[in-house]
Structure formats: structure tokens, C-alpha cells
Amino acid sequence: MSVPSREDLIDFVYAEARMLDEGRFDDWLGLWAPDGYYWMPLDPDAENPKLVTALMYEDAYLRKLRVERLNGARTFSQKPRSRCHHVLQRPFIDAFDAENGVFVTTTPFHYVEARLDEQFLLAATARHELVLDGGALRIRLKRVDLLNPEAAFGNIQLFL
Amino acid sequence: MSRYADNPAAVRALVRPAEVHRDVYVDAEIFDLEMKHLFANTWVFVGHDSQVPNPGDYFTTEIGRQPIVMVRHQDGEIHVLYNRCAHKGTKLVIDRTGNTGKFFRCPYHAWTYKTDGGRLGMPLRKGYDGTRLEESQSGNDLARVGGVRNYRGFVFARLSREGPDFESFFGESLSSIDNMVDRSPEGRLEVAGPPLRYMHRCNWKMLVENQTDTCHPMVAHESSAGTAVRIWEESRPAPDAPKPMAIQVIAPFMSSYEFFEKMGIRTWPNGHGHTGVHHSIHSDYSEIPGYFDQMKAAYGEDRARAILGENRHNTVYFPNIMVKGPIQQLRIFIPLAADKTLVESYIYRLVGAPDMLLERTAMYNRLINAPTSIVGHDDLEMYERAQEGLMADGLEWVNVQRLLEEDEDHDTVAVGNGTTERQMRNQFNAWVKYMTVSMKGADL
């Protein structure tokens, strides 16, 4: 595509969440621009993700590490595996810059992660900065703001 | 029925030279006694003074089960008070941090106190005329802890009015805090952002013991650090390509047993100790441009080399914090129940040093110690499996025997093989001491 439609942007956000929920992590890794970052701040006011602790700030290498670790024989905290489930609100389209090929959506969502007999619920908002790369939409930044990043959590093992 | 309260002999019997009884990890009464005795008799970390930079700034926390507020007074001094109005018991402040101005004003009946704990007043004071209010506890100051010490920015408190003073409790172990602070060209640290907060369904002592457990990284962390090394080797652009910061941080967790054996462990009296006497997983980080020149200008070349040549891995300050000098990180293992522990991981900025050092510190914190960390995930999995496994009645003792020597004397400083469990034994030696010293019948 040369210019995506608004529906293309919304479909992209939904398709991304579906890949995570269905455990299609290799497909998910393919959604990213080469210089893309996944960012989950700890401090909601943080402007520089590098100079203050974040919950996650992951480039292509770290995202791949997280996905490949899931396949390991000795990945003890993932024996058995976790599963996740997203319920998305319809994404807001906050920027639609066709000229520069940059598009921004904001999507409030609920996320459930389950393993063994337990599950937990997180409320969060995802901000996607999408770019056109070889005619396809790719993620340059996915920023996930938890409703309560300051709270104490147990293991959060998958991508929100 | 109480088995351990005011029964120091029974508490002592839980710790043998080579093993400890599972009750130290699972028993609710033992946990209650830890809160009452151990956390009152020892110097416990409260916070860093940069968390309360201005007069009136406060930080609320707990020591054991006691609600505590650390506050900076008008004269700049830090005070540590019980967060409890002397009137009806209401917590004076509830936010984690804030500024209370020149005084605390209780939100219930507006009784007021200065930020050094001194009483000020209350509305309708004449209602107390002739009631001899000043003779009751409520007519006086806020309760203060038994002792407070601000050591180079790190504020510790002892609840008990009696016990060892700060210097004799920590002794030479303070050299690890010194090294962390000295790494700032200005000799000063500042807290960098909020702490990671990670909930663990296990006993707090498992986490403290893990800080000097050097036989687990290459096993428990194979899935994270091992995969990290493999992906890097597969994708490395050239054989001598410099390792990116993330690889430098994670890869050393896969170091060999030999590496950890040679790194060495030092133990100090009162349960303190550290790994990484000779080298550590932090030794091979790449140099940060400009930093050494700043250190040289501040300290002179020899002293700068000595400060940066010290690469201690984890220093345990008994009972419940760990400090990483080369990373400027402090982790506090907050006991909530026999099987519940909150871990808070703070990082600090070296004032006057390049930002890239803080970038590495922040990266270490999130990659290793976050609830979203793939390294932390496997640690927590091990602790929680242990907490459940300990309920098995077939075996009641937990082994801490590795490289045990005959007649170990924990009142002296010792340096040994980096895979010894001597530091765990040292902790339990101090545990018995500070659990029983204030029990009735302790002298029997």
C-alpha cells in the first residue's frame, strides 16, 4: 500500500493483539520496523526511556530473545506456558501523516495472562507509532502504559 | 500453641552448622517473631536521603510491621518517626512520598506535629485544660525510632532503643556503600525514579540467600542468558564486533563454575557479606567515554583506579538489603508474611558522571530485576517451587553445607571460594543472635 486507510490502521492493531493471543510470536516479530522499540514505562512521566527504570524497553534483539526463550527446554517459568488474552477498545487514530508515512493510534485494553490455576488482569493503554516500510505497516514504537505501573506485580511473562 | 515465643532454645535449634529447619521459611510464628525481634534489633534500611531532598519532604515505608515515615526537617536533618498520630492512631500521611510543609497535620482531628516529631497543638485546646493531657503519651511528641543514621545518603534505623551502634553493627561492610558512592566524581548519589516492585510468594530469606548463591545462575538462567549468548553469536556481524550493552549485562550470568569459584566471597560479622572479591559479572563492562577522566580529576589517578578496580557483585547488608556498587543498585526484600515478600529495586545516578552509566544501570534493573524480566521469572519460579516443596514432610531440613569448614567463626572476617555457602551460614548465625537477644530467657 502507498497510503493506508483508517481501517487498515485499526485492523493492524487488532491483528497484532490476535497474534499475541494465539501465540504466533514469530509472526509478531515480523510486524516491527528494524529500529522499532517496545516500551512499557514504570514511571508514567518518563520522557527518556533509557535513563530511568522501565518495565520493558526492548529492541529487535531483546524481543527475539524473549520469543526464543519460550521455545527452550529449560525455560522453567514457562513449563507450562502462559497464555494471554486481549480485549481491545476501538483504537483512536491520533495522527495520520500520509505525507511522511507516520500514523499513531491509541488503544485502551484489558489484558489477561494465565498459567496453571491462576490468571491476572491488567488494564493498559497502547500507543502505536506505525510507519510504512516497503509498502507494509510496521511498528516503530509500541508504548504500553499500565493503569497502575507503580503497583507490585508477580511475574508478567508475555508481551501486552 | 506457641512453640517459639520466648523460647530461645527452640529458635536456636532451628539452625545447625550445615542445615536449617524449614520452619525458618514456612512457620507463621517464626515470621511474627522476626517482625518483633529481628527487625527491631537490627539496623534496617529506610530510604535514600535524595528521596526527600527538600524540607518537609517525606517518604513512608515499614520496618517489619511498623508504619514509618522518613522526613526532612527545616534544618535539613532527616528524621525517622512512627507514622501514627499520638491522638487516635491515624496514619499521619498515606502517600508514598510528598511534602507536608512545616508540620504534619493529622487528617482526622487536625492535631499537628513538627517534622522532627515535636508536638505543636490541636483545635479547641482548652478542652484539655486540667485533664493532665501532658502526662499521657497522646499529649507528647510523635514516637521516634530507637536510632537513626544517615550514612553517605543511605538512611538506616533501629527500632529498638538498645543494641549495637551503627558502626559496630556494619563494621567494614560499609566499604561496599563507600565504593558505590565514591564512583560519583562528586561523591554523591541521587535516586533515579521509582523502584521496581516485584511480589514474591516465598519467604524473604530465600531472596537474601540467593544474592550470594553462585551455583544457580548458569542453571536457572540458562533459558535467558544462554539464549541471549546464542542469538548474539548467531547474529554477530564480525567475530570481534563489540558486544552491545544488553549482551554485556546478560551474558555473564552464563559464566562457568570456575569463574564463580574464583570470584571469591567475603563475610563480615553480623550477617553481612559479598560476592566478587577478585572480579565479578560486572568486571567486563566497556568503558564509558569521559568517565575515567572525571574520576581522575576528582580523586587522582591511583585512587580513581582503586575505586573502579573494585567490582563487588552483591553485598548483603543483613537483614534485608543487597547493594551492587558497580551498578548503583539497591534491592530491599520486604517481608510481608512467611510466604510473601515484596522486592523493591532502586537505582541511583552517580552525580557528575556521564549519563551512559545511568543508562546501563537502568538497563540492568529492568533486564534482571523487573516483574517483566526473563531472568527474574526463573528466579521467582525457583523460590515459589521451594516454598511449596518445603511443605513436603519427608524432609524437614534445608542444606547450607557447601564448603563448610570446621569451627567457623562468624565474628571474624573471612574470604573464601566464591561458591561457598558461608555467607548463608553467616546470615543464620546473625539471625539466631538478633532473634533471641531480646527474648525472655535469652540468657539461660
PDB file of C-alpha atoms in Angstrom, chain B residues 226-442:
ATOM      1  CA  GLY B 226      22.094 -18.890  27.460  1.00  0.00           C
ATOM      2  CA  THR B 227      19.643 -17.916  24.719  1.00  0.00           C
ATOM      3  CA  ALA B 228      20.992 -14.358  24.796  1.00  0.00           C
ATOM      4  CA  VAL B 229      24.530 -15.612  24.139  1.00  0.00           C
ATOM      5  CA  ARG B 230      23.382 -17.976  21.377  1.00  0.00           C
ATOM      6  CA  ILE B 231      21.392 -15.294  19.492  1.00  0.00           C
ATOM      7  CA  TRP B 232      24.323 -12.905  19.754  1.00  0.00           C
ATOM      8  CA  GLU B 233      26.777 -15.470  18.418  1.00  0.00           C
ATOM      9  CA  GLU B 234      24.471 -16.334  15.524  1.00  0.00           C
ATOM     10  CA  SER B 235      23.910 -12.718  14.562  1.00  0.00           C
ATOM     11  CA  ARG B 236      27.257 -11.189  15.468  1.00  0.00           C
ATOM     12  CA  PRO B 237      28.340  -9.086  12.475  1.00  0.00           C
ATOM     13  CA  ALA B 238      32.067  -9.924  12.930  1.00  0.00           C
ATOM     14  CA  PRO B 239      33.987 -12.137  15.360  1.00  0.00           C
ATOM     15  CA  ASP B 240      35.493  -9.100  17.101  1.00  0.00           C
ATOM     16  CA  ALA B 241      32.372  -6.924  16.947  1.00  0.00           C
ATOM     17  CA  PRO B 242      31.839  -5.059  20.242  1.00  0.00           C
ATOM     18  CA  LYS B 243      29.121  -6.525  22.421  1.00  0.00           C
ATOM     19  CA  PRO B 244      26.058  -4.300  22.745  1.00  0.00           C
ATOM     20  CA  MET B 245      25.240  -3.153  26.283  1.00  0.00           C
ATOM     21  CA  ALA B 246      22.368  -5.631  26.687  1.00  0.00           C
ATOM     22  CA  ILE B 247      24.671  -8.577  25.909  1.00  0.00           C
ATOM     23  CA  GLN B 248      27.282  -7.256  28.332  1.00  0.00           C
ATOM     24  CA  VAL B 249      24.623  -7.175  31.030  1.00  0.00           C
ATOM     25  CA  ILE B 250      23.003 -10.584  30.472  1.00  0.00           C
ATOM     26  CA  ALA B 251      25.768 -12.839  29.130  1.00  0.00           C
ATOM     27  CA  PRO B 252      27.881 -13.042  32.347  1.00  0.00           C
ATOM     28  CA  PHE B 253      25.022 -14.939  34.022  1.00  0.00           C
ATOM     29  CA  MET B 254      26.197 -17.915  31.921  1.00  0.00           C
ATOM     30  CA  SER B 255      29.742 -17.727  33.306  1.00  0.00           C
ATOM     31  CA  SER B 256      31.329 -21.026  34.298  1.00  0.00           C
ATOM     32  CA  TYR B 257      31.506 -22.561  37.750  1.00  0.00           C
ATOM     33  CA  GLU B 258      35.223 -21.816  37.654  1.00  0.00           C
ATOM     34  CA  PHE B 259      34.502 -18.116  37.118  1.00  0.00           C
ATOM     35  CA  PHE B 260      32.245 -18.021  40.166  1.00  0.00           C
ATOM     36  CA  GLU B 261      34.618 -20.115  42.284  1.00  0.00           C
ATOM     37  CA  LYS B 262      37.464 -17.709  41.608  1.00  0.00           C
ATOM     38  CA  MET B 263      35.366 -14.590  42.152  1.00  0.00           C
ATOM     39  CA  GLY B 264      35.514 -15.173  45.918  1.00  0.00           C
ATOM     40  CA  ILE B 265      33.177 -14.424  48.814  1.00  0.00           C
ATOM     41  CA  ARG B 266      33.914 -12.282  51.861  1.00  0.00           C
ATOM     42  CA  THR B 267      31.873 -12.460  55.050  1.00  0.00           C
ATOM     43  CA  TRP B 268      31.721  -9.905  57.838  1.00  0.00           C
ATOM     44  CA  PRO B 269      30.331 -10.211  61.382  1.00  0.00           C
ATOM     45  CA  ASN B 270      26.595  -9.644  61.986  1.00  0.00           C
ATOM     46  CA  GLY B 271      25.458 -11.414  58.828  1.00  0.00           C
ATOM     47  CA  HIS B 272      26.927  -9.134  56.165  1.00  0.00           C
ATOM     48  CA  GLY B 273      28.916 -10.393  53.193  1.00  0.00           C
ATOM     49  CA  HIS B 274      29.575 -10.087  49.489  1.00  0.00           C
ATOM     50  CA  THR B 275      30.434 -11.994  46.350  1.00  0.00           C
ATOM     51  CA  GLY B 276      33.010 -10.747  43.868  1.00  0.00           C
ATOM     52  CA  VAL B 277      36.164 -10.250  45.939  1.00  0.00           C
ATOM     53  CA  HIS B 278      38.500 -10.550  42.947  1.00  0.00           C
ATOM     54  CA  HIS B 279      36.238  -9.997  39.938  1.00  0.00           C
ATOM     55  CA  SER B 280      32.549 -10.308  39.160  1.00  0.00           C
ATOM     56  CA  ILE B 281      29.900 -10.362  36.470  1.00  0.00           C
ATOM     57  CA  HIS B 282      30.303  -6.572  36.401  1.00  0.00           C
ATOM     58  CA  SER B 283      34.057  -6.580  35.659  1.00  0.00           C
ATOM     59  CA  ASP B 284      33.996  -6.621  31.870  1.00  0.00           C
ATOM     60  CA  TYR B 285      31.650  -3.777  31.041  1.00  0.00           C
ATOM     61  CA  SER B 286      33.030  -1.499  28.361  1.00  0.00           C
ATOM     62  CA  GLU B 287      34.497   1.820  29.403  1.00  0.00           C
ATOM     63  CA  ILE B 288      32.191   4.836  29.313  1.00  0.00           C
ATOM     64  CA  PRO B 289      33.827   7.715  27.386  1.00  0.00           C
ATOM     65  CA  GLY B 290      34.907  10.589  29.592  1.00  0.00           C
ATOM     66  CA  TYR B 291      34.165   8.883  32.902  1.00  0.00           C
ATOM     67  CA  PHE B 292      37.687   7.912  33.906  1.00  0.00           C
ATOM     68  CA  ASP B 293      38.966  11.419  33.218  1.00  0.00           C
ATOM     69  CA  GLN B 294      36.296  12.826  35.533  1.00  0.00           C
ATOM     70  CA  MET B 295      37.240  10.338  38.239  1.00  0.00           C
ATOM     71  CA  LYS B 296      40.939  11.085  37.803  1.00  0.00           C
ATOM     72  CA  ALA B 297      40.291  14.806  38.139  1.00  0.00           C
ATOM     73  CA  ALA B 298      38.247  14.228  41.289  1.00  0.00           C
ATOM     74  CA  TYR B 299      40.374  11.636  43.078  1.00  0.00           C
ATOM     75  CA  GLY B 300      43.773  11.441  41.366  1.00  0.00           C
ATOM     76  CA  GLU B 301      44.743   8.547  39.110  1.00  0.00           C
ATOM     77  CA  ASP B 302      45.678   5.940  41.735  1.00  0.00           C
ATOM     78  CA  ARG B 303      42.601   6.432  43.856  1.00  0.00           C
ATOM     79  CA  ALA B 304      40.350   6.532  40.775  1.00  0.00           C
ATOM     80  CA  ARG B 305      41.810   3.206  39.602  1.00  0.00           C
ATOM     81  CA  ALA B 306      41.332   1.700  43.049  1.00  0.00           C
ATOM     82  CA  ILE B 307      37.672   2.770  43.188  1.00  0.00           C
ATOM     83  CA  LEU B 308      36.864   1.481  39.710  1.00  0.00           C
ATOM     84  CA  GLY B 309      39.000  -1.644  40.160  1.00  0.00           C
ATOM     85  CA  GLU B 310      36.687  -2.833  42.916  1.00  0.00           C
ATOM     86  CA  ASN B 311      33.958  -4.849  41.195  1.00  0.00           C
ATOM     87  CA  ARG B 312      31.982  -6.382  44.010  1.00  0.00           C
ATOM     88  CA  HIS B 313      28.995  -8.332  42.781  1.00  0.00           C
ATOM     89  CA  ASN B 314      26.300  -8.495  45.500  1.00  0.00           C
ATOM     90  CA  THR B 315      26.794  -7.126  49.010  1.00  0.00           C
ATOM     91  CA  VAL B 316      24.223  -8.313  51.535  1.00  0.00           C
ATOM     92  CA  TYR B 317      23.557  -5.963  54.430  1.00  0.00           C
ATOM     93  CA  PHE B 318      21.810  -8.119  56.987  1.00  0.00           C
ATOM     94  CA  PRO B 319      18.945  -8.440  57.398  1.00  0.00           C
ATOM     95  CA  ASN B 320      17.284  -7.450  54.139  1.00  0.00           C
ATOM     96  CA  ILE B 321      19.056  -5.362  51.525  1.00  0.00           C
ATOM     97  CA  MET B 322      21.541  -6.000  48.750  1.00  0.00           C
ATOM     98  CA  VAL B 323      23.766  -3.369  47.175  1.00  0.00           C
ATOM     99  CA  LYS B 324      25.549  -3.522  43.821  1.00  0.00           C
ATOM    100  CA  GLY B 325      28.322  -0.918  43.850  1.00  0.00           C
ATOM    101  CA  PRO B 326      29.364  -1.141  40.186  1.00  0.00           C
ATOM    102  CA  ILE B 327      25.708  -0.863  39.097  1.00  0.00           C
ATOM    103  CA  GLN B 328      24.484   1.626  41.731  1.00  0.00           C
ATOM    104  CA  GLN B 329      21.534  -0.547  42.616  1.00  0.00           C
ATOM    105  CA  LEU B 330      19.912  -1.344  45.955  1.00  0.00           C
ATOM    106  CA  ARG B 331      17.314  -4.060  46.403  1.00  0.00           C
ATOM    107  CA  ILE B 332      15.245  -4.369  49.543  1.00  0.00           C
ATOM    108  CA  PHE B 333      13.496  -7.632  50.421  1.00  0.00           C
ATOM    109  CA  ILE B 334      10.436  -6.544  52.369  1.00  0.00           C
ATOM    110  CA  PRO B 335       8.873  -9.331  54.441  1.00  0.00           C
ATOM    111  CA  LEU B 336       5.056  -9.341  54.307  1.00  0.00           C
ATOM    112  CA  ALA B 337       4.292 -12.892  55.535  1.00  0.00           C
ATOM    113  CA  ALA B 338       6.185 -16.165  55.948  1.00  0.00           C
ATOM    114  CA  ASP B 339       5.372 -16.869  52.291  1.00  0.00           C
ATOM    115  CA  LYS B 340       5.132 -13.341  50.877  1.00  0.00           C
ATOM    116  CA  THR B 341       7.908 -10.868  50.085  1.00  0.00           C
ATOM    117  CA  LEU B 342       7.905  -7.595  48.204  1.00  0.00           C
ATOM    118  CA  VAL B 343      11.156  -6.799  46.416  1.00  0.00           C
ATOM    119  CA  GLU B 344      11.859  -3.165  45.591  1.00  0.00           C
ATOM    120  CA  SER B 345      14.800  -2.405  43.309  1.00  0.00           C
ATOM    121  CA  TYR B 346      16.152   1.157  43.358  1.00  0.00           C
ATOM    122  CA  ILE B 347      18.792   2.677  41.104  1.00  0.00           C
ATOM    123  CA  TYR B 348      20.927   5.749  41.707  1.00  0.00           C
ATOM    124  CA  ARG B 349      22.560   8.308  39.470  1.00  0.00           C
ATOM    125  CA  LEU B 350      26.258   8.962  40.030  1.00  0.00           C
ATOM    126  CA  VAL B 351      26.155  12.739  40.370  1.00  0.00           C
ATOM    127  CA  GLY B 352      28.606  14.297  37.938  1.00  0.00           C
ATOM    128  CA  ALA B 353      29.156  11.140  35.845  1.00  0.00           C
ATOM    129  CA  PRO B 354      28.123  10.588  32.190  1.00  0.00           C
ATOM    130  CA  ASP B 355      24.501   9.611  31.530  1.00  0.00           C
ATOM    131  CA  MET B 356      25.608   6.408  29.817  1.00  0.00           C
ATOM    132  CA  LEU B 357      26.408   4.917  33.227  1.00  0.00           C
ATOM    133  CA  LEU B 358      22.848   5.537  34.350  1.00  0.00           C
ATOM    134  CA  GLU B 359      21.633   4.045  31.077  1.00  0.00           C
ATOM    135  CA  ARG B 360      23.474   0.805  31.860  1.00  0.00           C
ATOM    136  CA  THR B 361      22.189   0.848  35.435  1.00  0.00           C
ATOM    137  CA  ALA B 362      18.579   1.329  34.301  1.00  0.00           C
ATOM    138  CA  MET B 363      19.032  -1.417  31.714  1.00  0.00           C
ATOM    139  CA  TYR B 364      20.412  -3.816  34.327  1.00  0.00           C
ATOM    140  CA  ASN B 365      17.497  -3.107  36.637  1.00  0.00           C
ATOM    141  CA  ARG B 366      14.823  -3.798  34.012  1.00  0.00           C
ATOM    142  CA  LEU B 367      16.551  -6.740  32.332  1.00  0.00           C
ATOM    143  CA  ILE B 368      17.376  -8.583  35.558  1.00  0.00           C
ATOM    144  CA  ASN B 369      15.049  -7.454  38.351  1.00  0.00           C
ATOM    145  CA  ALA B 370      11.698  -6.367  36.869  1.00  0.00           C
ATOM    146  CA  PRO B 371       8.492  -8.406  37.194  1.00  0.00           C
ATOM    147  CA  THR B 372       8.738  -8.393  33.392  1.00  0.00           C
ATOM    148  CA  SER B 373      12.343  -9.725  33.420  1.00  0.00           C
ATOM    149  CA  ILE B 374      13.051 -13.098  31.854  1.00  0.00           C
ATOM    150  CA  VAL B 375      15.899 -13.508  34.353  1.00  0.00           C
ATOM    151  CA  GLY B 376      13.676 -12.650  37.310  1.00  0.00           C
ATOM    152  CA  HIS B 377      10.958 -15.014  36.044  1.00  0.00           C
ATOM    153  CA  ASP B 378      13.119 -18.085  36.532  1.00  0.00           C
ATOM    154  CA  ASP B 379      14.353 -16.927  39.946  1.00  0.00           C
ATOM    155  CA  LEU B 380      10.796 -16.403  41.160  1.00  0.00           C
ATOM    156  CA  GLU B 381       9.789 -19.789  39.730  1.00  0.00           C
ATOM    157  CA  MET B 382      12.539 -21.401  41.842  1.00  0.00           C
ATOM    158  CA  TYR B 383      11.603 -19.562  45.045  1.00  0.00           C
ATOM    159  CA  GLU B 384       7.916 -20.359  44.718  1.00  0.00           C
ATOM    160  CA  ARG B 385       8.627 -24.016  43.923  1.00  0.00           C
ATOM    161  CA  ALA B 386      10.834 -24.098  47.031  1.00  0.00           C
ATOM    162  CA  GLN B 387       8.143 -22.517  49.203  1.00  0.00           C
ATOM    163  CA  GLU B 388       5.709 -25.219  48.023  1.00  0.00           C
ATOM    164  CA  GLY B 389       8.286 -28.020  48.132  1.00  0.00           C
ATOM    165  CA  LEU B 390       9.228 -27.227  51.716  1.00  0.00           C
ATOM    166  CA  MET B 391       5.777 -28.376  52.779  1.00  0.00           C
ATOM    167  CA  ALA B 392       6.827 -31.953  51.956  1.00  0.00           C
ATOM    168  CA  ASP B 393       7.008 -33.865  55.231  1.00  0.00           C
ATOM    169  CA  GLY B 394       9.581 -36.366  54.018  1.00  0.00           C
ATOM    170  CA  LEU B 395      12.447 -33.942  54.654  1.00  0.00           C
ATOM    171  CA  GLU B 396      12.448 -31.066  57.120  1.00  0.00           C
ATOM    172  CA  TRP B 397      15.943 -29.576  56.744  1.00  0.00           C
ATOM    173  CA  VAL B 398      17.426 -27.237  54.120  1.00  0.00           C
ATOM    174  CA  ASN B 399      21.102 -27.653  53.290  1.00  0.00           C
ATOM    175  CA  VAL B 400      23.656 -24.824  53.558  1.00  0.00           C
ATOM    176  CA  GLN B 401      26.722 -27.056  53.763  1.00  0.00           C
ATOM    177  CA  ARG B 402      28.752 -26.224  50.660  1.00  0.00           C
ATOM    178  CA  LEU B 403      32.441 -25.685  51.575  1.00  0.00           C
ATOM    179  CA  LEU B 404      31.633 -25.812  55.279  1.00  0.00           C
ATOM    180  CA  GLU B 405      34.747 -25.610  57.436  1.00  0.00           C
ATOM    181  CA  GLU B 406      35.168 -26.924  60.910  1.00  0.00           C
ATOM    182  CA  ASP B 407      34.538 -24.415  63.710  1.00  0.00           C
ATOM    183  CA  GLU B 408      33.587 -21.488  61.507  1.00  0.00           C
ATOM    184  CA  ASP B 409      33.727 -18.257  63.496  1.00  0.00           C
ATOM    185  CA  HIS B 410      31.304 -15.733  62.082  1.00  0.00           C
ATOM    186  CA  ASP B 411      32.577 -12.995  64.379  1.00  0.00           C
ATOM    187  CA  THR B 412      35.654 -12.672  62.179  1.00  0.00           C
ATOM    188  CA  VAL B 413      36.092 -11.521  58.573  1.00  0.00           C
ATOM    189  CA  ALA B 414      36.650 -14.414  56.163  1.00  0.00           C
ATOM    190  CA  VAL B 415      37.459 -14.675  52.445  1.00  0.00           C
ATOM    191  CA  GLY B 416      36.916 -17.910  50.566  1.00  0.00           C
ATOM    192  CA  ASN B 417      35.989 -19.746  47.395  1.00  0.00           C
ATOM    193  CA  GLY B 418      33.209 -17.935  45.530  1.00  0.00           C
ATOM    194  CA  THR B 419      30.846 -20.890  45.660  1.00  0.00           C
ATOM    195  CA  THR B 420      30.887 -21.313  49.421  1.00  0.00           C
ATOM    196  CA  GLU B 421      27.599 -21.070  51.284  1.00  0.00           C
ATOM    197  CA  ARG B 422      29.420 -19.498  54.199  1.00  0.00           C
ATOM    198  CA  GLN B 423      27.547 -16.213  53.752  1.00  0.00           C
ATOM    199  CA  MET B 424      24.229 -18.080  54.138  1.00  0.00           C
ATOM    200  CA  ARG B 425      25.558 -19.652  57.334  1.00  0.00           C
ATOM    201  CA  ASN B 426      26.783 -16.215  58.420  1.00  0.00           C
ATOM    202  CA  GLN B 427      23.266 -14.838  57.928  1.00  0.00           C
ATOM    203  CA  PHE B 428      21.713 -17.590  60.001  1.00  0.00           C
ATOM    204  CA  ASN B 429      24.284 -17.057  62.721  1.00  0.00           C
ATOM    205  CA  ALA B 430      23.213 -13.405  62.900  1.00  0.00           C
ATOM    206  CA  TRP B 431      19.573 -14.436  62.577  1.00  0.00           C
ATOM    207  CA  VAL B 432      19.753 -16.542  65.737  1.00  0.00           C
ATOM    208  CA  LYS B 433      21.559 -13.779  67.581  1.00  0.00           C
ATOM    209  CA  TYR B 434      19.099 -10.984  66.760  1.00  0.00           C
ATOM    210  CA  MET B 435      16.030 -13.215  67.055  1.00  0.00           C
ATOM    211  CA  THR B 436      16.851 -14.349  70.569  1.00  0.00           C
ATOM    212  CA  VAL B 437      18.737 -11.445  72.172  1.00  0.00           C
ATOM    213  CA  SER B 438      15.530  -9.689  73.253  1.00  0.00           C
ATOM    214  CA  MET B 439      13.559 -12.832  74.140  1.00  0.00           C
ATOM    215  CA  LYS B 440      12.740 -13.632  77.722  1.00  0.00           C
ATOM    216  CA  GLY B 441      15.101 -16.305  78.934  1.00  0.00           C
ATOM    217  CA  ALA B 442      17.748 -15.325  76.370  1.00  0.00           C
TER     218      ALA B 442
END
